[in-house]
């Protein structure tokens, strides 16, 4: 038997208030996200996926760390960090905020929550926003405190999430609209409860800021949800890729601009805002894009990989380490792709992937990929989110 290396534990690899519970519940793999454990698999990606699309799951997404920005200049600092206009964001709102540097390159893509006029939480993806935000605040002489509060989000996702949440928090949860939040009492403590989460199956996120009550809440969600077939879960690569939810660090990262990442609908380049990245992004829009994040529908069987397996990490996301990039072969030339995530879709029965593709290949409709085993597969290049019906692909219901 080949030796399977383990990820060594240390204090730098942070646990969450729910880690011992998800381990008891049979988590199969973790990833490391914001220096913290994030579950990636329980009963296999496909089984987790089918269950998520029919029932309800509770996810320990504590690794979605909060960067708290508070003080007189809080909104000014948030505006410096994002090319999306923020001053008018309402107080009960969650807002998707691409963060970008002075070159227009993506630094992170958090969900921003405006807690008060002068207080924001950025619920971040996997990069060290705290350091960047602190440096910007210091450099610009802003009157703000930037810190990471003790908050561990739990997500409740799936078509039965609302019914489960109503049993635990009361009927009020049903009134919360998409990307809004309310403060709801649980045993006398007000938790921020948002209708959000990293799936398209519907659901909520609870921003747990009280360990004991959070653990009680976690257990109660399982007690109250037995007849709803509640299970532990986690962001599911199949579900999120089929539905075009992008993962910073996998699909796009600090090498890619906000526009190359296809996030133009979430920014306000024509607004009069004081943001680090607007000039660079306006210039890029003017110039035209050199490459773009696209979807790939790959004509290859379950198990086919376009990247070599990495022995240190199991599961469908072995792509995090710098590995040789696969090459696309066109009639005229060989153009290197930057492949993002890739997974077998059991619903559409094909491989789906993302790739940042150089122009002019990004505008073509087909390409050819060399797979890790040396074979060559045809792939359709498509816009994101995937339009399976439009591409003539029918799914298993
Ligand atoms: N919830 C919270 N924090 C997070 C995530 C989350 N931090 C990390 C990561 N996920 C950040 N990235 C995203 C990406 C997409 C979405 C949320 C966070 C998302 N997008 C919706 C969509 O694309 O349809 C809606 C966007 C909108 O309409 O504004 O939900 O999931 N707390």
Short mmCIF file of C-alpha atoms and ligand atoms in Angstrom, two decimals:
data_model
loop_
_atom_site.label_atom_id
_atom_site.label_comp_id
_atom_site.label_asym_id
_atom_site.label_seq_id
_atom_site.Cartn_x
_atom_site.Cartn_y
_atom_site.Cartn_z
CA UNK A 1 0.00 0.00 0.00
CA UNK A 2 1.37 3.44 -0.88
CA UNK A 3 1.92 5.72 2.05
CA UNK A 4 -0.84 8.34 2.33
CA UNK A 5 0.54 11.46 4.02
CA UNK A 6 -1.58 13.24 6.59
CA UNK A 7 -1.86 16.95 7.20
CA UNK A 8 -0.04 17.53 10.48
CA UNK A 9 -1.91 19.40 13.20
CA UNK A 10 -0.58 22.52 14.82
CA UNK A 11 -1.92 25.67 16.40
CA UNK A 12 -1.53 27.46 13.08
CA UNK A 13 -4.16 25.15 11.59
CA UNK A 14 -7.14 26.52 13.40
CA UNK A 15 -10.08 24.40 14.54
CA UNK A 16 -13.60 25.73 14.96
CA UNK A 17 -16.21 25.35 17.71
CA UNK A 18 -17.77 22.65 15.50
CA UNK A 19 -14.70 20.65 14.42
CA UNK A 20 -15.14 17.88 17.01
CA UNK A 21 -18.79 17.54 15.99
CA UNK A 22 -18.13 17.23 12.24
CA UNK A 23 -15.41 14.68 13.00
CA UNK A 24 -17.85 12.62 15.06
CA UNK A 25 -20.29 12.94 12.18
CA UNK A 26 -17.87 11.33 9.77
CA UNK A 27 -16.21 14.12 7.79
CA UNK A 28 -13.92 12.50 5.18
CA UNK A 29 -11.72 15.44 4.19
CA UNK A 30 -10.90 18.99 5.18
CA UNK A 31 -9.26 21.77 3.27
CA UNK A 32 -7.42 24.70 4.86
CA UNK A 33 -9.10 28.04 4.27
CA UNK A 34 -8.06 31.24 5.99
CA UNK A 35 -5.72 29.11 8.13
CA UNK A 36 -8.74 27.18 9.42
CA UNK A 37 -10.25 23.74 8.83
CA UNK A 38 -13.09 23.66 6.31
CA UNK A 39 -14.84 20.32 5.65
CA UNK A 40 -15.03 19.32 1.97
CA UNK A 41 -16.66 15.89 1.94
CA UNK A 42 -18.89 13.63 4.04
CA UNK A 43 -20.54 10.80 2.04
CA UNK A 44 -18.71 11.43 -1.24
CA UNK A 45 -19.15 14.47 -3.49
CA UNK A 46 -21.98 12.97 -5.53
CA UNK A 47 -24.01 11.69 -2.56
CA UNK A 48 -23.49 15.00 -0.69
CA UNK A 49 -24.64 16.78 -3.86
CA UNK A 50 -27.87 14.81 -4.36
CA UNK A 51 -28.71 15.16 -0.69
CA UNK A 52 -28.08 18.93 -0.75
CA UNK A 53 -30.42 19.31 -3.70
CA UNK A 54 -33.32 17.48 -1.98
CA UNK A 55 -33.06 18.03 1.80
CA UNK A 56 -31.10 20.25 4.22
CA UNK A 57 -27.52 20.34 5.44
CA UNK A 58 -25.73 22.16 8.24
CA UNK A 59 -22.29 23.44 7.21
CA UNK A 60 -19.40 24.49 9.44
CA UNK A 61 -18.19 27.42 7.36
CA UNK A 62 -16.34 29.07 10.26
CA UNK A 63 -13.42 29.48 7.84
CA UNK A 64 -15.41 32.27 6.19
CA UNK A 65 -13.64 34.66 8.59
CA UNK A 66 -14.97 38.12 9.28
CA UNK A 67 -12.81 41.18 8.83
CA UNK A 68 -14.45 43.81 10.98
CA UNK A 69 -13.97 47.42 9.88
CA UNK A 70 -15.31 49.93 12.34
CA UNK A 71 -14.98 53.62 12.97
CA UNK A 72 -15.58 57.03 11.48
CA UNK A 73 -13.83 56.12 8.19
CA UNK A 74 -15.09 52.51 7.91
CA UNK A 75 -17.11 53.06 4.75
CA UNK A 76 -14.25 55.04 3.19
CA UNK A 77 -11.91 52.10 3.77
CA UNK A 78 -14.37 49.55 2.37
CA UNK A 79 -14.82 51.79 -0.67
CA UNK A 80 -11.05 51.98 -1.20
CA UNK A 81 -10.97 48.17 -1.28
CA UNK A 82 -13.83 47.54 -3.73
CA UNK A 83 -14.90 48.99 -7.10
CA UNK A 84 -18.53 48.42 -6.09
CA UNK A 85 -20.30 51.53 -4.79
CA UNK A 86 -20.89 51.02 -1.06
CA UNK A 87 -21.96 54.23 0.71
CA UNK A 88 -25.66 53.68 0.01
CA UNK A 89 -25.75 50.01 1.02
CA UNK A 90 -28.65 49.59 3.48
CA UNK A 91 -28.20 48.42 7.05
CA UNK A 92 -29.98 45.08 6.63
CA UNK A 93 -27.98 44.12 3.56
CA UNK A 94 -25.44 41.58 2.50
CA UNK A 95 -23.54 42.62 -0.61
CA UNK A 96 -21.10 40.68 -2.76
CA UNK A 97 -17.93 42.78 -2.90
CA UNK A 98 -15.06 42.00 -5.26
CA UNK A 99 -11.94 43.48 -3.59
CA UNK A 100 -9.21 44.67 -5.93
CA UNK A 101 -5.77 46.26 -5.79
CA UNK A 102 -4.43 49.25 -7.73
CA UNK A 103 -3.92 47.05 -10.82
CA UNK A 104 -7.55 45.94 -10.72
CA UNK A 105 -6.52 42.46 -9.66
CA UNK A 106 -8.72 40.47 -7.37
CA UNK A 107 -7.67 40.36 -3.72
CA UNK A 108 -10.75 38.54 -2.40
CA UNK A 109 -14.52 38.37 -3.00
CA UNK A 110 -16.30 38.58 0.35
CA UNK A 111 -19.91 39.00 1.26
CA UNK A 112 -20.03 42.40 2.96
CA UNK A 113 -22.47 42.97 5.78
CA UNK A 114 -23.26 46.45 6.92
CA UNK A 115 -23.92 46.17 10.65
CA UNK A 116 -24.15 49.90 11.28
CA UNK A 117 -23.45 53.16 9.51
CA UNK A 118 -19.80 52.92 10.60
CA UNK A 119 -19.37 49.15 10.96
CA UNK A 120 -18.81 46.50 8.29
CA UNK A 121 -18.02 42.82 8.35
CA UNK A 122 -16.35 41.39 5.28
CA UNK A 123 -17.03 37.65 5.23
CA UNK A 124 -13.96 36.68 3.29
CA UNK A 125 -12.78 33.99 0.91
CA UNK A 126 -9.30 32.52 1.31
CA UNK A 127 -6.74 35.35 1.42
CA UNK A 128 -5.32 37.56 4.15
CA UNK A 129 -7.59 40.58 3.83
CA UNK A 130 -6.93 41.61 7.42
CA UNK A 131 -3.30 42.52 6.62
CA UNK A 132 -4.17 44.36 3.42
CA UNK A 133 -7.01 46.31 5.06
CA UNK A 134 -4.85 47.26 8.05
CA UNK A 135 -2.06 48.45 5.77
CA UNK A 136 -4.41 50.52 3.64
CA UNK A 137 -5.99 52.09 6.71
CA UNK A 138 -2.60 52.99 8.12
CA UNK A 139 -1.27 54.28 4.80
CA UNK A 140 -4.32 56.46 4.18
CA UNK A 141 -4.41 57.68 7.78
CA UNK A 142 -7.98 56.48 8.29
CA UNK A 143 -9.82 56.49 11.58
CA UNK A 144 -10.84 52.81 11.76
CA UNK A 145 -10.24 49.65 13.73
CA UNK A 146 -9.58 46.58 11.61
CA UNK A 147 -9.77 43.22 13.36
CA UNK A 148 -10.88 39.63 13.13
CA UNK A 149 -13.74 39.09 15.59
CA UNK A 150 -14.62 35.72 17.15
CA UNK A 151 -17.36 34.79 14.68
CA UNK A 152 -17.91 31.33 13.22
CA UNK A 153 -20.57 31.23 10.49
CA UNK A 154 -22.83 28.20 10.16
CA UNK A 155 -24.70 27.68 6.90
CA UNK A 156 -28.04 25.87 6.67
CA UNK A 157 -28.53 25.00 3.00
CA UNK A 158 -30.98 23.07 0.87
CA UNK A 159 -34.66 23.21 -0.13
CA UNK A 160 -35.77 22.27 3.42
CA UNK A 161 -33.50 24.82 5.13
CA UNK A 162 -36.30 27.31 5.68
CA UNK A 163 -38.51 24.75 7.42
CA UNK A 164 -35.68 23.66 9.70
CA UNK A 165 -34.70 27.24 10.53
CA UNK A 166 -38.33 28.14 11.29
CA UNK A 167 -38.47 25.33 13.88
CA UNK A 168 -35.38 26.67 15.64
CA UNK A 169 -35.64 30.46 15.19
CA UNK A 170 -39.40 30.84 14.69
CA UNK A 171 -41.50 31.81 11.69
CA UNK A 172 -39.72 35.18 11.38
CA UNK A 173 -36.90 33.61 9.37
CA UNK A 174 -39.29 33.09 6.47
CA UNK A 175 -39.57 36.86 6.02
CA UNK A 176 -35.84 37.40 5.47
CA UNK A 177 -35.27 38.07 1.77
CA UNK A 178 -32.27 36.97 -0.32
CA UNK A 179 -29.06 38.71 0.76
CA UNK A 180 -30.77 40.46 3.68
CA UNK A 181 -30.24 39.72 7.33
CA UNK A 182 -32.12 40.06 10.61
CA UNK A 183 -31.08 39.79 14.23
CA UNK A 184 -32.96 36.84 15.69
CA UNK A 185 -32.97 35.76 19.30
CA UNK A 186 -31.82 32.28 20.29
CA UNK A 187 -32.00 31.62 24.04
CA UNK A 188 -31.78 35.34 24.66
CA UNK A 189 -28.85 36.02 22.36
CA UNK A 190 -29.33 37.96 19.10
CA UNK A 191 -27.65 36.18 16.20
CA UNK A 192 -27.26 37.69 12.75
CA UNK A 193 -29.19 35.43 10.39
CA UNK A 194 -28.88 36.07 6.66
CA UNK A 195 -30.56 34.45 3.69
CA UNK A 196 -27.32 33.61 1.91
CA UNK A 197 -24.81 30.81 1.54
CA UNK A 198 -22.55 29.22 -0.98
CA UNK A 199 -25.10 27.08 -2.80
CA UNK A 200 -28.01 27.76 -5.11
CA UNK A 201 -30.32 25.43 -3.16
CA UNK A 202 -31.55 28.20 -0.87
CA UNK A 203 -30.79 28.68 2.78
CA UNK A 204 -29.37 30.79 5.56
CA UNK A 205 -26.16 31.69 7.33
CA UNK A 206 -25.98 32.27 11.08
CA UNK A 207 -23.04 34.39 12.21
CA UNK A 208 -22.23 32.57 15.44
CA UNK A 209 -20.57 34.94 17.90
CA UNK A 210 -21.22 32.92 21.08
CA UNK A 211 -19.49 29.54 21.33
CA UNK A 212 -21.76 27.71 23.81
CA UNK A 213 -24.99 28.89 22.21
CA UNK A 214 -23.57 28.19 18.77
CA UNK A 215 -22.81 24.61 19.74
CA UNK A 216 -26.28 24.27 21.27
CA UNK A 217 -27.73 25.65 18.03
CA UNK A 218 -25.67 23.19 15.97
CA UNK A 219 -26.97 20.25 18.01
CA UNK A 220 -30.54 21.51 17.99
CA UNK A 221 -30.56 21.84 14.19
CA UNK A 222 -29.82 18.11 14.01
CA UNK A 223 -32.36 17.21 16.72
CA UNK A 224 -35.15 19.22 15.11
CA UNK A 225 -34.37 18.09 11.58
CA UNK A 226 -34.49 14.30 11.87
CA UNK A 227 -37.67 13.98 9.77
CA UNK A 228 -36.22 16.43 7.22
CA UNK A 229 -33.18 14.14 6.77
CA UNK A 230 -30.80 16.86 7.95
CA UNK A 231 -27.14 15.93 7.50
CA UNK A 232 -23.78 17.58 8.01
CA UNK A 233 -22.46 19.08 4.80
CA UNK A 234 -20.11 21.61 3.29
CA UNK A 235 -19.76 23.69 0.15
CA UNK A 236 -20.09 21.11 -2.60
CA UNK A 237 -17.87 21.40 -5.63
CA UNK A 238 -20.41 19.83 -8.00
CA UNK A 239 -23.31 22.00 -6.91
CA UNK A 240 -21.39 25.26 -6.84
CA UNK A 241 -19.65 24.68 -10.18
CA UNK A 242 -22.85 23.65 -12.00
CA UNK A 243 -24.40 26.87 -10.71
CA UNK A 244 -21.48 29.18 -11.45
CA UNK A 245 -20.45 30.07 -7.89
CA UNK A 246 -16.78 30.98 -8.17
CA UNK A 247 -14.08 30.06 -5.66
CA UNK A 248 -11.32 32.59 -5.15
CA UNK A 249 -8.00 30.75 -5.29
CA UNK A 250 -9.44 28.00 -7.49
CA UNK A 251 -11.28 29.62 -10.39
CA UNK A 252 -9.56 32.99 -10.21
CA UNK A 253 -6.97 34.55 -7.94
CA UNK A 254 -4.64 37.51 -7.45
CA UNK A 255 -3.26 37.10 -11.01
CA UNK A 256 -6.66 37.93 -12.51
CA UNK A 257 -8.46 41.21 -12.74
CA UNK A 258 -12.04 41.73 -11.63
CA UNK A 259 -13.08 42.03 -15.29
CA UNK A 260 -11.14 38.94 -16.40
CA UNK A 261 -12.94 37.11 -13.60
CA UNK A 262 -16.30 38.05 -15.11
CA UNK A 263 -17.48 40.11 -12.14
CA UNK A 264 -18.45 43.24 -14.08
CA UNK A 265 -22.05 43.02 -12.85
CA UNK A 266 -20.91 43.43 -9.26
CA UNK A 267 -18.93 46.66 -9.69
CA UNK A 268 -19.74 50.30 -10.51
CA UNK A 269 -17.00 51.60 -12.77
CA UNK A 270 -18.99 54.66 -13.80
CA UNK A 271 -19.81 55.77 -10.28
CA UNK A 272 -17.94 58.62 -8.65
CA UNK A 273 -16.10 56.57 -6.04
CA UNK A 274 -12.70 56.73 -4.38
CA UNK A 275 -11.51 53.18 -4.92
CA UNK A 276 -7.97 51.87 -5.47
CA UNK A 277 -8.86 49.84 -8.54
CA UNK A 278 -11.30 51.94 -10.57
CA UNK A 279 -8.73 53.66 -12.78
CA UNK A 280 -6.99 50.44 -13.74
CA UNK A 281 -10.31 48.72 -14.39
CA UNK A 282 -11.67 51.57 -16.51
CA UNK A 283 -8.47 51.46 -18.58
CA UNK A 284 -8.76 47.70 -18.96
CA UNK A 285 -12.39 48.00 -20.07
CA UNK A 286 -11.28 50.57 -22.66
CA UNK A 287 -8.41 48.38 -23.89
CA UNK A 288 -10.40 45.16 -24.03
CA UNK A 289 -9.67 41.96 -22.12
CA UNK A 290 -6.62 39.83 -22.84
CA UNK A 291 -8.16 36.72 -21.21
CA UNK A 292 -11.38 35.69 -19.60
CA UNK A 293 -12.73 33.21 -17.08
CA UNK A 294 -14.88 30.75 -19.02
CA UNK A 295 -16.65 27.46 -18.45
CA UNK A 296 -15.59 24.22 -20.08
CA UNK A 297 -17.84 21.26 -20.80
CA UNK A 298 -15.37 18.47 -21.38
CA UNK A 299 -16.27 15.36 -23.31
CA UNK A 300 -14.50 12.99 -20.92
CA UNK A 301 -15.69 10.27 -18.56
CA UNK A 302 -16.05 10.29 -14.79
CA UNK A 303 -12.59 10.11 -13.26
CA UNK A 304 -10.80 11.88 -16.11
CA UNK A 305 -8.47 14.58 -14.89
CA UNK A 306 -6.80 17.38 -16.72
CA UNK A 307 -4.25 17.79 -13.94
CA UNK A 308 -2.01 15.20 -12.38
CA UNK A 309 -3.31 13.88 -9.07
CA UNK A 310 -1.59 15.38 -6.10
CA UNK A 311 -0.85 12.74 -3.47
CA UNK A 312 -1.15 15.12 -0.53
CA UNK A 313 -4.78 16.04 -1.02
CA UNK A 314 -7.69 13.72 -1.68
CA UNK A 315 -10.89 14.69 -3.41
CA UNK A 316 -11.79 16.83 -6.34
CA UNK A 317 -9.75 19.92 -5.62
CA UNK A 318 -6.14 18.80 -6.02
CA UNK A 319 -5.53 21.93 -8.05
CA UNK A 320 -4.41 24.28 -5.31
CA UNK A 321 -0.69 23.68 -5.62
CA UNK A 322 1.26 25.13 -8.54
CA UNK A 323 1.29 22.31 -11.05
CA UNK A 324 2.10 22.23 -14.75
CA UNK A 325 -0.86 23.69 -16.61
CA UNK A 326 -2.62 21.62 -19.23
CA UNK A 327 -2.39 22.84 -22.78
CA UNK A 328 -5.15 23.49 -25.21
CA UNK A 329 -4.39 22.58 -28.76
CA UNK A 330 -5.90 24.65 -31.50
CA UNK A 331 -5.42 24.41 -35.24
CA UNK A 332 -3.01 27.33 -35.36
CA UNK A 333 -1.26 27.36 -32.06
CA UNK A 334 -0.99 25.94 -28.60
CA UNK A 335 -2.46 28.27 -26.04
CA UNK A 336 -1.96 27.70 -22.35
CA UNK A 337 -5.03 27.55 -20.19
CA UNK A 338 -5.09 28.38 -16.56
CA UNK A 339 -7.40 25.63 -15.41
CA UNK A 340 -9.53 26.36 -12.35
CA UNK A 341 -11.88 23.83 -10.80
CA UNK A 342 -12.92 20.63 -12.48
CA UNK A 343 -15.48 18.02 -11.50
CA UNK A 344 -17.68 15.27 -12.93
CA UNK A 345 -21.30 16.38 -12.95
CA UNK A 346 -23.50 13.39 -12.17
CA UNK A 347 -26.56 15.38 -13.28
CA UNK A 348 -25.28 16.39 -16.72
CA UNK A 349 -23.00 13.38 -17.10
CA UNK A 350 -19.89 15.20 -18.23
CA UNK A 351 -16.85 16.94 -16.87
CA UNK A 352 -17.32 20.63 -16.13
CA UNK A 353 -14.51 23.05 -15.38
CA UNK A 354 -13.48 26.66 -15.37
CA UNK A 355 -10.44 28.10 -17.08
CA UNK A 356 -8.99 31.54 -17.60
CA UNK A 357 -8.47 31.51 -21.35
CA UNK A 358 -6.38 33.85 -23.48
CA UNK A 359 -8.06 35.71 -26.29
CA UNK A 360 -8.81 34.93 -29.06
CA UNK A 361 -9.39 31.35 -27.93
CA UNK A 362 -11.83 32.51 -25.23
CA UNK A 363 -14.23 33.61 -27.99
CA UNK A 364 -14.14 30.30 -29.80
CA UNK A 365 -16.75 27.69 -29.03
CA UNK A 366 -14.61 24.58 -29.01
CA UNK A 367 -11.16 23.51 -28.00
CA UNK A 368 -9.20 20.37 -27.39
CA UNK A 369 -7.66 19.47 -24.05
CA UNK A 370 -4.87 17.09 -23.29
CA UNK A 371 -5.82 15.14 -20.17
CA UNK A 372 -3.48 14.02 -17.41
CA UNK A 373 -3.39 10.49 -18.82
CA UNK A 374 -2.19 11.83 -22.17
CA UNK A 375 -5.48 11.37 -24.02
CA UNK A 376 -7.10 14.25 -25.85
CA UNK A 377 -10.71 15.40 -25.31
CA UNK A 378 -12.97 17.86 -27.02
CA UNK A 379 -14.27 20.68 -24.83
CA UNK A 380 -16.95 23.29 -25.35
CA UNK A 381 -15.98 26.78 -24.21
CA UNK A 382 -18.97 28.56 -22.69
CA UNK A 383 -19.92 31.60 -20.66
CA UNK A 384 -20.58 31.31 -16.94
CA UNK A 385 -22.84 30.42 -15.27
CA UNK A 386 -23.27 27.31 -17.41
CA UNK A 387 -26.39 27.33 -19.55
CA UNK A 388 -26.88 23.59 -19.88
CA UNK A 389 -30.29 23.83 -21.56
CA UNK A 390 -28.97 26.43 -24.00
CA UNK A 391 -26.08 24.11 -24.86
CA UNK A 392 -28.59 21.34 -25.51
CA UNK A 393 -27.58 19.31 -22.45
CA UNK A 394 -30.41 17.80 -20.39
CA UNK A 395 -29.85 16.82 -16.79
CA UNK A 396 -30.95 13.86 -14.72
CA UNK A 397 -33.68 15.13 -12.40
N1 LIG B 1 -21.08 33.41 2.54
C1 LIG B 1 -20.37 34.15 3.43
N2 LIG B 1 -19.07 34.37 3.29
C2 LIG B 1 -18.41 33.84 2.23
C3 LIG B 1 -19.09 33.08 1.25
C4 LIG B 1 -20.47 32.86 1.45
N3 LIG B 1 -17.09 34.06 2.11
C5 LIG B 1 -16.34 33.28 1.14
C6 LIG B 1 -17.09 33.10 -0.15
N4 LIG B 1 -18.43 32.59 0.16
C7 LIG B 1 -17.16 34.43 -0.89
N5 LIG B 1 -17.61 34.29 -2.27
C8 LIG B 1 -18.94 34.33 -2.65
C9 LIG B 1 -19.26 34.10 -3.98
C10 LIG B 1 -20.58 34.12 -4.38
C11 LIG B 1 -21.57 34.38 -3.46
C12 LIG B 1 -21.25 34.60 -2.15
C13 LIG B 1 -19.93 34.59 -1.74
C14 LIG B 1 -23.01 34.44 -3.84
N6 LIG B 1 -23.32 34.85 -5.05
C15 LIG B 1 -24.69 34.85 -5.51
C16 LIG B 1 -24.69 34.52 -6.99
O1 LIG B 1 -23.66 34.57 -7.62
O2 LIG B 1 -25.75 34.16 -7.48
C17 LIG B 1 -25.40 36.16 -5.26
C18 LIG B 1 -24.64 37.39 -5.53
C19 LIG B 1 -25.53 38.63 -5.50
O3 LIG B 1 -26.66 38.56 -6.03
O4 LIG B 1 -25.12 39.68 -5.00
O5 LIG B 1 -23.88 34.13 -3.06
O6 LIG B 1 -21.16 32.16 0.66
N7 LIG B 1 -21.02 34.66 4.48
#
